[in-house]
């Protein structure tokens, strides 16, 4: 999280990926990962992370909006 706060997304992604493997149901970590991917221009990976969140939290409107926005690009 410190990497994200410092806008060091390139450093944050590998750490978040490892954390998400261990804590696969942690939607907060998945959201941080998705946002980091977006900041780095990795839209497909961001969409994949948002889809994982959507499976865990199907009523999360923010995730639905993010997926819609990614589909438009």
Coordinates of C-alpha atoms in Angstrom, one line a residue:
X1 CA 0.0 0.0 0.0
X2 CA 2.9 2.3 0.6
X3 CA 4.0 1.8 -3.0
X4 CA 0.6 2.8 -4.2
X5 CA 0.5 5.8 -1.9
X6 CA 3.8 6.9 -3.4
X7 CA 2.5 6.2 -7.0
X8 CA 5.1 3.4 -7.4
X9 CA 2.7 1.1 -9.2
X10 CA 5.3 -0.9 -11.0
X11 CA 6.7 -2.0 -7.6
X12 CA 3.3 -2.5 -6.1
X13 CA 2.0 -5.0 -8.8
X14 CA 4.2 -8.0 -8.0
X15 CA 3.6 -7.5 -4.3
X16 CA -0.2 -7.3 -4.8
X17 CA -0.2 -10.3 -7.1
X18 CA 1.5 -12.4 -4.4
X19 CA -0.9 -11.2 -1.8
X20 CA -3.9 -11.9 -4.0
X21 CA -2.7 -15.4 -4.5
X22 CA -2.6 -16.0 -0.7
X23 CA -5.7 -14.0 0.1
X24 CA -7.7 -14.7 -3.1
X25 CA -11.0 -13.5 -1.5
X26 CA -9.7 -10.1 -0.4
X27 CA -11.5 -7.7 -2.6
X28 CA -9.6 -4.7 -1.2
X29 CA -6.3 -6.2 -2.4
X30 CA -7.9 -7.1 -5.8
X31 CA -9.1 -3.5 -6.1
X32 CA -5.7 -2.1 -5.4
X33 CA -4.2 -4.5 -8.0
X34 CA -6.8 -3.5 -10.6
X35 CA -6.1 0.2 -10.0
X36 CA -2.4 -0.4 -10.3
X37 CA -2.8 -2.3 -13.5
X38 CA -4.9 0.7 -14.9
X39 CA -2.2 3.1 -13.9
X40 CA 0.4 1.1 -15.8
X41 CA -1.9 0.8 -18.8
X42 CA -2.6 -2.9 -18.4
X43 CA -6.4 -2.7 -19.1
X44 CA -6.9 -6.4 -19.8
X45 CA -5.3 -7.4 -16.5
X46 CA -7.3 -4.7 -14.7
X47 CA -10.5 -6.1 -16.3
X48 CA -9.6 -9.6 -15.1
X49 CA -9.1 -8.3 -11.6
X50 CA -12.4 -6.5 -11.6
X51 CA -14.1 -9.6 -12.8
X52 CA -12.7 -11.5 -9.9
X53 CA -14.1 -8.9 -7.5
X54 CA -17.4 -9.0 -9.3
X55 CA -17.7 -12.7 -8.7
X56 CA -17.0 -12.2 -5.0
X57 CA -19.2 -9.0 -4.7
X58 CA -21.8 -9.2 -7.4
X59 CA -23.7 -6.2 -5.9
X60 CA -20.7 -3.8 -5.9
X61 CA -21.8 -1.0 -8.2
X62 CA -18.3 0.6 -8.3
X63 CA -16.9 -2.6 -9.9
X64 CA -19.8 -2.8 -12.4
X65 CA -19.0 0.8 -13.4
X66 CA -15.3 0.1 -13.8
X67 CA -16.1 -3.0 -16.0
X68 CA -18.4 -0.9 -18.1
X69 CA -15.8 1.8 -18.5
X70 CA -13.2 -0.7 -19.5
X71 CA -15.6 -2.3 -22.1
X72 CA -15.9 1.1 -23.8
X73 CA -12.2 1.5 -24.4

